[in-house]
PDB file of C-alpha atoms and ligand atoms in Angstrom:
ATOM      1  CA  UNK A   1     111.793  30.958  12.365  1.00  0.00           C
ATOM      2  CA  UNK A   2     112.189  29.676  15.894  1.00  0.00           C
ATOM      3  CA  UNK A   3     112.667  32.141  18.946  1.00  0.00           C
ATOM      4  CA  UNK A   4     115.305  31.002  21.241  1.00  0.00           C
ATOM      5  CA  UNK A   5     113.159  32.359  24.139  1.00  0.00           C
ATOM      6  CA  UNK A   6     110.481  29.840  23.674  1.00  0.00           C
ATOM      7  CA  UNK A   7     112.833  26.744  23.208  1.00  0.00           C
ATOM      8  CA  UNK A   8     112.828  25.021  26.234  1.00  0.00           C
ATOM      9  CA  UNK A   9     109.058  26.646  27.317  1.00  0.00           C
ATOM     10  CA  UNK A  10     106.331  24.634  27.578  1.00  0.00           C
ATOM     11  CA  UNK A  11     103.190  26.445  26.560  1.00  0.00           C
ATOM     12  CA  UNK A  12      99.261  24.855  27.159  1.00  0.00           C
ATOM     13  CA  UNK A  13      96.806  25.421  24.320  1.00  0.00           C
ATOM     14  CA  UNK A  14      92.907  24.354  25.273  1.00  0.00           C
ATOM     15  CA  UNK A  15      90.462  24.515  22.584  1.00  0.00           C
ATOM     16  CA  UNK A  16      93.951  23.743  20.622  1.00  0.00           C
ATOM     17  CA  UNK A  17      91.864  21.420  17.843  1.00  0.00           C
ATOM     18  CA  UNK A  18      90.632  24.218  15.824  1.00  0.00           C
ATOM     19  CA  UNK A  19      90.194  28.257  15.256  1.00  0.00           C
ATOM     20  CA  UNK A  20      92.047  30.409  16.948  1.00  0.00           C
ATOM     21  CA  UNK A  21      94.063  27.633  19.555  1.00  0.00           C
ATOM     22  CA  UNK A  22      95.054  25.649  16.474  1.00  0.00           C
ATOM     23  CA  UNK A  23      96.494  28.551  15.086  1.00  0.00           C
ATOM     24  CA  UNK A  24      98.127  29.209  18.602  1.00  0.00           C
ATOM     25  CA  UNK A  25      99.668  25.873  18.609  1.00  0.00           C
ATOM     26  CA  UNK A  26     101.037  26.350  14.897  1.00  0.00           C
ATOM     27  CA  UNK A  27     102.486  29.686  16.454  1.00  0.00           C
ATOM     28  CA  UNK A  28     104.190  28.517  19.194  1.00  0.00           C
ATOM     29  CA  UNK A  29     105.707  26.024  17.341  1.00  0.00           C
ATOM     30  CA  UNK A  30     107.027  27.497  15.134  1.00  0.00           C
ATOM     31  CA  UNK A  31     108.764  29.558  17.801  1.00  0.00           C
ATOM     32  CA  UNK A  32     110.766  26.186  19.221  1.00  0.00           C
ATOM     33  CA  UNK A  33     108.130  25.815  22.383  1.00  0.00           C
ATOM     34  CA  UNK A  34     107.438  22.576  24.075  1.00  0.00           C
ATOM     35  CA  UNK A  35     103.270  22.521  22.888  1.00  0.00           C
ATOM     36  CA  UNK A  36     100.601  20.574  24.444  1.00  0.00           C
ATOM     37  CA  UNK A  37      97.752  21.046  22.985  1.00  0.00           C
ATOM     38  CA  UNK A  38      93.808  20.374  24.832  1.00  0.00           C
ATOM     39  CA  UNK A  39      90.689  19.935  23.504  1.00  0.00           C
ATOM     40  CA  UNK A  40      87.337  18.104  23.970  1.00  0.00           C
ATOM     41  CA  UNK A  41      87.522  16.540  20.453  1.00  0.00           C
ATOM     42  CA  UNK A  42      89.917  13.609  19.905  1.00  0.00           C
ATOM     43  CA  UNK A  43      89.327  13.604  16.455  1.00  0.00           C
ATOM     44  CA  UNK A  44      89.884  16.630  15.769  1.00  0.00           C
ATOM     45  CA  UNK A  45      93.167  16.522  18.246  1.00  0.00           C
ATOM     46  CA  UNK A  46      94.465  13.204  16.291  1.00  0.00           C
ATOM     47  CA  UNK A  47      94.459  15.228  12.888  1.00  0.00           C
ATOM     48  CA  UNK A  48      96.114  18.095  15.099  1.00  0.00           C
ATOM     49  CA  UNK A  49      98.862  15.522  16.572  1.00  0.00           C
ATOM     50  CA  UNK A  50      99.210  14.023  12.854  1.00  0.00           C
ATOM     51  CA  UNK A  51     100.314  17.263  11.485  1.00  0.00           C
ATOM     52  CA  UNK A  52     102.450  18.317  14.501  1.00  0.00           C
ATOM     53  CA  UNK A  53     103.922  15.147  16.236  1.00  0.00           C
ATOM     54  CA  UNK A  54     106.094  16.890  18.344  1.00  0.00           C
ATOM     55  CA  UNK A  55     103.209  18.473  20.126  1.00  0.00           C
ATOM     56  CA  UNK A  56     101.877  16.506  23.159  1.00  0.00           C
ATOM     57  CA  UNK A  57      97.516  16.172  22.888  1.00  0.00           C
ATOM     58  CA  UNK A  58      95.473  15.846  25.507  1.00  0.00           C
ATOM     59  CA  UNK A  59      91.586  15.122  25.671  1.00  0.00           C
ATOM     60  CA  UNK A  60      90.143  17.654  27.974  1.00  0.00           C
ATOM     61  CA  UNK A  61      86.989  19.178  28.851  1.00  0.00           C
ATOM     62  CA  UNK A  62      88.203  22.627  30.665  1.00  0.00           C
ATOM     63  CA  UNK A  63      84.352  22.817  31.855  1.00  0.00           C
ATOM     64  CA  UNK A  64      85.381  19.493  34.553  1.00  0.00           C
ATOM     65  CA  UNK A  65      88.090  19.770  37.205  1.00  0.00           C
ATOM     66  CA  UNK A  66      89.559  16.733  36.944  1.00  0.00           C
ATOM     67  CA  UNK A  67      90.026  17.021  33.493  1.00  0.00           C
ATOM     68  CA  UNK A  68      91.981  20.418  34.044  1.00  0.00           C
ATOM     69  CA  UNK A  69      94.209  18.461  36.422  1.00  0.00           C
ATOM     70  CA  UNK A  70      95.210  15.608  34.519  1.00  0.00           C
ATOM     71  CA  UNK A  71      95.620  18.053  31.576  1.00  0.00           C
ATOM     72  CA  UNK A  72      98.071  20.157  33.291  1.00  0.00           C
ATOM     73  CA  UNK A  73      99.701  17.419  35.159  1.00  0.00           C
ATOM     74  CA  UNK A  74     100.151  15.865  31.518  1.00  0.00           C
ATOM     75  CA  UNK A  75     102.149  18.823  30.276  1.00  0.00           C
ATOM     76  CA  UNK A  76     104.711  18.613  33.290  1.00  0.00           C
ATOM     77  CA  UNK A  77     104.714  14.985  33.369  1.00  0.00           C
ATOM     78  CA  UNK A  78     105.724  15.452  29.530  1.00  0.00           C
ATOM     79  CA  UNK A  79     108.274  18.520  29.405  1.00  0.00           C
ATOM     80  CA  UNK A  80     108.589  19.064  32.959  1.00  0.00           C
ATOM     81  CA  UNK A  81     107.704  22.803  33.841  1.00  0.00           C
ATOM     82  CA  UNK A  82     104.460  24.723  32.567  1.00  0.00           C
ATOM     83  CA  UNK A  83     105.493  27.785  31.488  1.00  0.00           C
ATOM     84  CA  UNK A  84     102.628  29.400  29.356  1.00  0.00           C
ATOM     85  CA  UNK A  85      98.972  28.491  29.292  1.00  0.00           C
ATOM     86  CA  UNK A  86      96.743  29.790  26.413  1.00  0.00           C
ATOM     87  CA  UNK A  87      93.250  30.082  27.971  1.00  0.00           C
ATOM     88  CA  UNK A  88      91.450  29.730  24.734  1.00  0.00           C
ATOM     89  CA  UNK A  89      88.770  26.659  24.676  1.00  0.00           C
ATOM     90  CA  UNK A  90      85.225  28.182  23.840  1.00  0.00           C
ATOM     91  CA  UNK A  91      81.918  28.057  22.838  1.00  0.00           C
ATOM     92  CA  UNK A  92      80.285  31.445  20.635  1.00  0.00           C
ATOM     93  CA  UNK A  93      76.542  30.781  21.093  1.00  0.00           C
ATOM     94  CA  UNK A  94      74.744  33.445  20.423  1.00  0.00           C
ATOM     95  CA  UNK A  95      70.823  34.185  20.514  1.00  0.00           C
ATOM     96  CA  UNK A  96      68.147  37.074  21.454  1.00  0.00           C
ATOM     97  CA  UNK A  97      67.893  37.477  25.508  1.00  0.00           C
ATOM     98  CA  UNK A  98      64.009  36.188  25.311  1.00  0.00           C
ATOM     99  CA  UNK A  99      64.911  33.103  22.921  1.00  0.00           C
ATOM    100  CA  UNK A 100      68.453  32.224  25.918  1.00  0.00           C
ATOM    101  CA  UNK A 101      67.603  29.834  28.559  1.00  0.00           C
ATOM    102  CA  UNK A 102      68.693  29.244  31.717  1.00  0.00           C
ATOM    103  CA  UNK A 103      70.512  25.518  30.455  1.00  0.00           C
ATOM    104  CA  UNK A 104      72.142  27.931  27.558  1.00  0.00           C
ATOM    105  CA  UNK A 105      73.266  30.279  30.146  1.00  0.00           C
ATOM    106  CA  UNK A 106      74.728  27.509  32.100  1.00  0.00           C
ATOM    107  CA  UNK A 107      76.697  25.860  29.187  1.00  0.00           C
ATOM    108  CA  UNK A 108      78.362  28.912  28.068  1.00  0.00           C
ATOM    109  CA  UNK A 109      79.395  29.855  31.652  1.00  0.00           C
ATOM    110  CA  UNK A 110      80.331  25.881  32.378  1.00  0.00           C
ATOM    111  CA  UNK A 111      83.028  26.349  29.415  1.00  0.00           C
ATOM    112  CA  UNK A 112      83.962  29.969  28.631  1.00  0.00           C
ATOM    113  CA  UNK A 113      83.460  30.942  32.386  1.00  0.00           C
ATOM    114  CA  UNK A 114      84.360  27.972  34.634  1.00  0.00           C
ATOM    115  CA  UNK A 115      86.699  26.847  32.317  1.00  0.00           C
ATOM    116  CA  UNK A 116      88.877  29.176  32.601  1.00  0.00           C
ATOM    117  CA  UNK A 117      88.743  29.999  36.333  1.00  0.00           C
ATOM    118  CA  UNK A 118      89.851  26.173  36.266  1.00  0.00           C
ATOM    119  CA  UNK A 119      92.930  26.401  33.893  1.00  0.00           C
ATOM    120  CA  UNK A 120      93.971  29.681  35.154  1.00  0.00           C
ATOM    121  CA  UNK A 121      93.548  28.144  38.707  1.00  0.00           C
ATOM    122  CA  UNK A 122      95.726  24.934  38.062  1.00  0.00           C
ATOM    123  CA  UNK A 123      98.051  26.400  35.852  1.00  0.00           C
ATOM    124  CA  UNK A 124      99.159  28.894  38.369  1.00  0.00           C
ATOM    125  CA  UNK A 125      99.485  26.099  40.865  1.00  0.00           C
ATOM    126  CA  UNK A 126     102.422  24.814  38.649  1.00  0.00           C
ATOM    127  CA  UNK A 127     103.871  28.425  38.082  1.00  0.00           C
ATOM    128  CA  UNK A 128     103.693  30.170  41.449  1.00  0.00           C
ATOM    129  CA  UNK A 129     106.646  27.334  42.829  1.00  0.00           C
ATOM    130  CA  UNK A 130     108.556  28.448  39.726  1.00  0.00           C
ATOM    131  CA  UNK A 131     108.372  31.489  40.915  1.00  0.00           C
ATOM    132  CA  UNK A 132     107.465  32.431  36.608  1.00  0.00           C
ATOM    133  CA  UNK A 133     104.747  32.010  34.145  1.00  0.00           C
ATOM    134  CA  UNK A 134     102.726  33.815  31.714  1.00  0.00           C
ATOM    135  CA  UNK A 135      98.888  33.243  31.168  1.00  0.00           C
ATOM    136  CA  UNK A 136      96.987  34.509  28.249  1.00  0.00           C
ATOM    137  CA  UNK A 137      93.266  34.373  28.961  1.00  0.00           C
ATOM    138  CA  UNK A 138      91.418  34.870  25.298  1.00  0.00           C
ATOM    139  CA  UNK A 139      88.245  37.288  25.826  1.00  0.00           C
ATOM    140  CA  UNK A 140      86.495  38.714  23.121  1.00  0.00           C
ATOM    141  CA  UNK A 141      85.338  41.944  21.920  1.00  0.00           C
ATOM    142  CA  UNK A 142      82.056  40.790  23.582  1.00  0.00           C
ATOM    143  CA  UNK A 143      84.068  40.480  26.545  1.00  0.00           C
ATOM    144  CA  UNK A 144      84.977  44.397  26.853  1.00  0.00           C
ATOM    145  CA  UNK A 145      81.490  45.780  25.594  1.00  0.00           C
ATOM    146  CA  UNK A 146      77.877  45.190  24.781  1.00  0.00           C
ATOM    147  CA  UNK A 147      76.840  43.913  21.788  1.00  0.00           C
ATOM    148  CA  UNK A 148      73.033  42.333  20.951  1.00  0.00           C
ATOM    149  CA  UNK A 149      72.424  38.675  21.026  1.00  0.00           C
ATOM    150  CA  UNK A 150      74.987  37.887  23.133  1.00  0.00           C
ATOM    151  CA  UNK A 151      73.414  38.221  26.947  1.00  0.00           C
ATOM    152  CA  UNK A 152      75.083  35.284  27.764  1.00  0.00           C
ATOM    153  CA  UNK A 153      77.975  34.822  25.505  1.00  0.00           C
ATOM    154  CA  UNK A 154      78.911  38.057  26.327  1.00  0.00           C
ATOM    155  CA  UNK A 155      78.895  37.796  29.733  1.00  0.00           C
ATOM    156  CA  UNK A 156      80.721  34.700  30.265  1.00  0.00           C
ATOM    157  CA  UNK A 157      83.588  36.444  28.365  1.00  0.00           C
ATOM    158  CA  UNK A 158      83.496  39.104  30.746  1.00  0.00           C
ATOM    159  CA  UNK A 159      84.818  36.030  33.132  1.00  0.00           C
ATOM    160  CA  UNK A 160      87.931  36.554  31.428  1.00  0.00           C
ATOM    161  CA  UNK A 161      88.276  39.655  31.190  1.00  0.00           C
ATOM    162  CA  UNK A 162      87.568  40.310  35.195  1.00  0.00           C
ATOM    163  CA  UNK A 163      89.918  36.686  35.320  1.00  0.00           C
ATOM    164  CA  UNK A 164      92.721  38.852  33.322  1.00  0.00           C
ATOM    165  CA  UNK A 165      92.347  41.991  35.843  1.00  0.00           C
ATOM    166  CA  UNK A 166      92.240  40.334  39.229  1.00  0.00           C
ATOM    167  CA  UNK A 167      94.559  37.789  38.422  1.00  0.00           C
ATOM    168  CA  UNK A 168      97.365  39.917  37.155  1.00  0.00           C
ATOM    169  CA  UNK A 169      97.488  41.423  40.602  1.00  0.00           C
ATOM    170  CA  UNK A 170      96.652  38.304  42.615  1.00  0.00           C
ATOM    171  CA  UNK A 171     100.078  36.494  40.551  1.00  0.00           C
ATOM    172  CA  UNK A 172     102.221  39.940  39.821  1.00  0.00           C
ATOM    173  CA  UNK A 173     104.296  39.092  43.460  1.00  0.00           C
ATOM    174  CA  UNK A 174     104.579  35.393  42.286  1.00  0.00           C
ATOM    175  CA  UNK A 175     105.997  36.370  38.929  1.00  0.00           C
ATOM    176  CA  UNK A 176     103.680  35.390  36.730  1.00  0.00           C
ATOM    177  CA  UNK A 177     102.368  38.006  34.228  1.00  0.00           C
ATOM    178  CA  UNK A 178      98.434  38.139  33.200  1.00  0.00           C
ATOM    179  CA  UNK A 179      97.206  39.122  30.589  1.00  0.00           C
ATOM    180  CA  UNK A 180      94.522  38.732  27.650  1.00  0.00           C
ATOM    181  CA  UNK A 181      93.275  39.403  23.925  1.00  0.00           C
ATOM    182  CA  UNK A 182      90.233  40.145  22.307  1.00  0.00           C
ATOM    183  CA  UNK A 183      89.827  39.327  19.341  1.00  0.00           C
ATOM    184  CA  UNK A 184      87.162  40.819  16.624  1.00  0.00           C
ATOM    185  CA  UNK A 185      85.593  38.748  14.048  1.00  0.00           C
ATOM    186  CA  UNK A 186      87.963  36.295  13.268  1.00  0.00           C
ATOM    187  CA  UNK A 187      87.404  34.012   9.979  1.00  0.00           C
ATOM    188  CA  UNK A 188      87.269  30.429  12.029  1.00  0.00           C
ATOM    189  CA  UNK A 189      85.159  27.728  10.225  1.00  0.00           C
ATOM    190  CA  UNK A 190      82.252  28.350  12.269  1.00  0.00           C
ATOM    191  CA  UNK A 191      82.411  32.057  11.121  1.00  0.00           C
ATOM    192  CA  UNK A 192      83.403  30.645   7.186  1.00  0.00           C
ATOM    193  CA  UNK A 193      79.941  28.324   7.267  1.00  0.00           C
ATOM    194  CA  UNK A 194      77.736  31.632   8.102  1.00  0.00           C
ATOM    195  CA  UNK A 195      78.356  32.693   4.152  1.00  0.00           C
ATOM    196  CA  UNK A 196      76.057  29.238   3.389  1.00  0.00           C
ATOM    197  CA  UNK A 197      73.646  29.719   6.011  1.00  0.00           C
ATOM    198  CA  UNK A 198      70.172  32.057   6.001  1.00  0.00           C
ATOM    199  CA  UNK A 199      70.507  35.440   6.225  1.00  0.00           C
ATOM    200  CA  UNK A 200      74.710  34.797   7.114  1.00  0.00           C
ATOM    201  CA  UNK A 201      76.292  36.280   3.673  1.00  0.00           C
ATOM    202  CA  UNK A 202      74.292  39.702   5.135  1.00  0.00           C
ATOM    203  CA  UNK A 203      74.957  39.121   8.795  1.00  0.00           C
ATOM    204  CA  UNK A 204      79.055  38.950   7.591  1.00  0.00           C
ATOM    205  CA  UNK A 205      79.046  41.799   5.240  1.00  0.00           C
ATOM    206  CA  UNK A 206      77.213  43.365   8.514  1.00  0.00           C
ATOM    207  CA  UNK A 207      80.114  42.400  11.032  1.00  0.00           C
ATOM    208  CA  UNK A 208      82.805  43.391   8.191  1.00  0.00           C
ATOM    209  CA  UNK A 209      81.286  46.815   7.980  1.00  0.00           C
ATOM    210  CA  UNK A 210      81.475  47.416  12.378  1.00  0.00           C
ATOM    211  CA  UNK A 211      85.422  46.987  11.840  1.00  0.00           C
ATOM    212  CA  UNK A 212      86.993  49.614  10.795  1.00  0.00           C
ATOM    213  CA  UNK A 213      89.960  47.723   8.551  1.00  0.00           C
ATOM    214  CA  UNK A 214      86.729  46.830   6.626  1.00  0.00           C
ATOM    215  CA  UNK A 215      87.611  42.955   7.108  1.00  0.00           C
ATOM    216  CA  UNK A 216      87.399  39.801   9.125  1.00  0.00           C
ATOM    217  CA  UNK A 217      90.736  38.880  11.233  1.00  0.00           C
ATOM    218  CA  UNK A 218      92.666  35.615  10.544  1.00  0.00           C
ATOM    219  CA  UNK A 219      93.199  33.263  13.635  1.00  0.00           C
ATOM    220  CA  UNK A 220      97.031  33.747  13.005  1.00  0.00           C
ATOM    221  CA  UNK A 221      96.904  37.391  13.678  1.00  0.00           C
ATOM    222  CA  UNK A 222      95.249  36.686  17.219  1.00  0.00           C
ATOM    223  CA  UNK A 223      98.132  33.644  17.722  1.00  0.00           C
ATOM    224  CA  UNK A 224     100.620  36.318  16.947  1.00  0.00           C
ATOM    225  CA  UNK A 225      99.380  38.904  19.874  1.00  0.00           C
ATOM    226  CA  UNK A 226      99.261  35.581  21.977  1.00  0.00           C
ATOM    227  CA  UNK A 227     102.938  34.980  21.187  1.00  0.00           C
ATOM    228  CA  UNK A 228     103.875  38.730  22.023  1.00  0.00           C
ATOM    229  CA  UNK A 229     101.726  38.349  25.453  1.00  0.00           C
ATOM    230  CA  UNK A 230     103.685  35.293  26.265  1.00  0.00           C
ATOM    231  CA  UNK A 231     107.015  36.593  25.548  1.00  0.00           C
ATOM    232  CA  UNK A 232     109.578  38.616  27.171  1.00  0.00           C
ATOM    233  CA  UNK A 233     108.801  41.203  24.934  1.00  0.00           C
ATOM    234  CA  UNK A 234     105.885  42.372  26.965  1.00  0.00           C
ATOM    235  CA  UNK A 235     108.090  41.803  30.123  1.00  0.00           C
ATOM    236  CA  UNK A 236     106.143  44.600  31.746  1.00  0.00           C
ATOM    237  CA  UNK A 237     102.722  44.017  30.060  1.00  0.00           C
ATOM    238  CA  UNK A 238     100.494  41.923  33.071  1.00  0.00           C
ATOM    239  CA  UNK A 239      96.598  43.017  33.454  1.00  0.00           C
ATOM    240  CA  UNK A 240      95.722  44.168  29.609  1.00  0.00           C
ATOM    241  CA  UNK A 241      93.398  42.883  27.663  1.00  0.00           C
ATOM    242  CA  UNK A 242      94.580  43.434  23.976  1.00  0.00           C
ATOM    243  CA  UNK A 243      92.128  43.852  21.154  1.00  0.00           C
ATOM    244  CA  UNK A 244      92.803  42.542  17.626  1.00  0.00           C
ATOM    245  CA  UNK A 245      89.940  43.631  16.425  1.00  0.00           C
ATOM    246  CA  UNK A 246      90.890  45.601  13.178  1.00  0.00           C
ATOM    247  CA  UNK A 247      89.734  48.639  15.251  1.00  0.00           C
ATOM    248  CA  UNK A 248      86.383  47.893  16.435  1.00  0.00           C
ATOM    249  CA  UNK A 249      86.346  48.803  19.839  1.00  0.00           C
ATOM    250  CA  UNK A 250      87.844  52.027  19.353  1.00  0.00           C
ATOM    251  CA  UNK A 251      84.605  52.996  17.876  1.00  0.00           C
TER     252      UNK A 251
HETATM  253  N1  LIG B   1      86.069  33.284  16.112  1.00  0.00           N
HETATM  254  C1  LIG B   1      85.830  34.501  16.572  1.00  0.00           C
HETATM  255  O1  LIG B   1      85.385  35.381  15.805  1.00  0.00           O
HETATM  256  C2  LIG B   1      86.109  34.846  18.018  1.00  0.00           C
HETATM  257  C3  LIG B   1      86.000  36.188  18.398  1.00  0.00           C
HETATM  258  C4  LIG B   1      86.259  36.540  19.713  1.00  0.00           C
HETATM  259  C5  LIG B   1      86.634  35.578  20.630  1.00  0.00           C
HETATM  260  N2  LIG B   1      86.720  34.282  20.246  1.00  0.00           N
HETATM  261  C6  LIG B   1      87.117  33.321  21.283  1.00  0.00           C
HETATM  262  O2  LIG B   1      88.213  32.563  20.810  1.00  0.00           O
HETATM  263  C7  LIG B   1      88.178  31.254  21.392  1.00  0.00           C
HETATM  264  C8  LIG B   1      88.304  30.226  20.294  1.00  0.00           C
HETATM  265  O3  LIG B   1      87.263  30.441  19.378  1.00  0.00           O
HETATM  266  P1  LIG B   1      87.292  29.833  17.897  1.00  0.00           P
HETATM  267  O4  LIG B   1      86.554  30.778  17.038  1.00  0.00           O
HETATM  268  O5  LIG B   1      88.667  29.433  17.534  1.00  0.00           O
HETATM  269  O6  LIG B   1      86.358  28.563  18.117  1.00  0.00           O
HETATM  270  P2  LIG B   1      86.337  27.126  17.385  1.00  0.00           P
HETATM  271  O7  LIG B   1      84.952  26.604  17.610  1.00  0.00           O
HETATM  272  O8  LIG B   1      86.858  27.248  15.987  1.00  0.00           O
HETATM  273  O9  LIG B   1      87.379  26.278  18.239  1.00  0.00           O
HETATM  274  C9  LIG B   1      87.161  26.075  19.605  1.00  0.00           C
HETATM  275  C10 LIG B   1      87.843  24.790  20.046  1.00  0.00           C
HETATM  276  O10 LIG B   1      87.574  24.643  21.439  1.00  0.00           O
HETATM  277  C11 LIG B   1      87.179  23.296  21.685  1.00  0.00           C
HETATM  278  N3  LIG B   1      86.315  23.224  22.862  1.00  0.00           N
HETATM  279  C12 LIG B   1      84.995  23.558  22.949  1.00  0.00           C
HETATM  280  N4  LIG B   1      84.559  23.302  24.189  1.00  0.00           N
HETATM  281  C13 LIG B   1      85.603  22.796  24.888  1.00  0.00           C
HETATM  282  C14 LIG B   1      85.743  22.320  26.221  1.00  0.00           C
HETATM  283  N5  LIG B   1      84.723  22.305  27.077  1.00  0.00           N
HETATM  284  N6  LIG B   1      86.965  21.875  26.597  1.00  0.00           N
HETATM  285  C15 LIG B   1      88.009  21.866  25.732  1.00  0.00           C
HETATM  286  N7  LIG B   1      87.913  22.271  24.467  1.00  0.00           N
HETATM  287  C16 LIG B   1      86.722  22.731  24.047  1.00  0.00           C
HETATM  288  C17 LIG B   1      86.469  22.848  20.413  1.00  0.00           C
HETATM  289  O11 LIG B   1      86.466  21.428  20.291  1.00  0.00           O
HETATM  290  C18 LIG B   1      87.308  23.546  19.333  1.00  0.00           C
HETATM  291  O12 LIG B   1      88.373  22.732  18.905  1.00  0.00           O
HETATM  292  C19 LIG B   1      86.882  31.172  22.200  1.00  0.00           C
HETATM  293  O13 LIG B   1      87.175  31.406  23.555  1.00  0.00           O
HETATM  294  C20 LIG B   1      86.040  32.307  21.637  1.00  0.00           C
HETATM  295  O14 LIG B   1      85.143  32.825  22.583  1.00  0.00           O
HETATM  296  C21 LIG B   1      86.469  33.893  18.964  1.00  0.00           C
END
């Protein structure tokens, strides 16, 4: 069902190819938005673009400036306005503190960290003219408390989560609202292969057990708080950082 609100919005996905930003851009479609839709893989973004023509693609790597520009440049060049950017193009590495280097600290904080500091940062350069705009920064339950494995992971989702906070104040007299999710567990291929790797069938029924609705989360469900953060529904909603976690940070 479209959403009349949404029609003539233009709403940026990154890391729209797969997961969680695919199902964002399925979302927002749905709703009548304008979508562009970023991500590093082409491939992936053609199959993406094949299944959704009227969505605009874009080959980006959020981890390099330029990139960032001409992505966001290609979304007004192509609808005119930028009205909602999804902050949601990630990597999930995860490892023991002794066994993390300082290149896999890097990498993580390149893309989950700088990344988003970049599209936040040029997004808002289209919005604060407007004088309107909604961002959506995607942190993670890793991003609002500690968890094991995940020294650096972890802490370059706490970039968006401190991105959500400071930015929601920094943009609240420019009208744009700021605001972010964090999602659990969420069954994404990359979570679907554990059940065929070592030791991942017991590391899942693990994870299942530490939410408390006793099951993983579907990347729709996080594209549907997206959609809610974006819209006017939340009107007075800027600085949270909602979890759709199936309860697992009210533990
Ligand atoms: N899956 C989960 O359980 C989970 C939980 C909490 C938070 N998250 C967060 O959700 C976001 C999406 O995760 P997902 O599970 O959908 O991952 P995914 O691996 O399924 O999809 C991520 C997409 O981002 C793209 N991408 C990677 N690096 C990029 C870069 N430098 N520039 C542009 N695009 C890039 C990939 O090509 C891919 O299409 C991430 O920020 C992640 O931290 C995921």
């Amino acid at each position: 069902m479209t959403d009349e609100q949404f029609k003539a919005k233009t709403v940026l996905v990154t890391g729209a190819a797969r997961g969680i930003g695919r199902a964002a851009v399925v979302e927002f479609a749905r709703r009548g938005a304008q979508v562009v839709a970023a991500d590093l893989d082409g491939d992936a973004l053609a199959v993406l673009g094949r299944e959704h023509p009227d969505a605009k693609t874009v080959v980006a790597d959020v981890a390099q400036e330029a990139d960032v520009q001409a992505m966001v440049a290609a979304a007004v060049d192509r609808f005119g306005s930028l009205d909602v950017l999804i902050a949601n193009a990630g990597i999930i590495p995860m490892a023991p503190l002794l066994e993390t280097s300082t290149a896999d600290w890097e990498q993580v904080m390149a893309i989950d960290g700088r990344g988003m500091f970049l599209s936040c940062r040029y997004a808002a350069e289209q919005m604060v003219p407007a004088g309107s705009g909604a961002i959506v920064c995607v942190s993670s339950i890793s991003g609002m408390a500690g968890q094991s494995g995940q020294s650096a992971y972890g802490a370059a989702k706490f970039v968006a989560t401190g991105l959500v906070k400071h930015l929601a104040v920094e943009l609240a007299p420019a009208g744009i609202r700021v605001n972010g999710v964090a999602p659990g567990t969420i069954r994404t291929d990359r979570v679907v292969a554990l059940e065929t790797e070592p030791g991942g069938p017991e590391y899942l029924a693990d994870i299942v057990r530490k939410h408390p609705l006793g099951r993983l989360g579907e990347p729709s469900e996080v594209a549907a708080a997206m959609a809610f953060l974006a819209s006017d529904e939340s009107s007075f909603v800027t600085g949270a950082v909602l979890a759709v976690d199936g309860g697992y940070l009210a533990q």
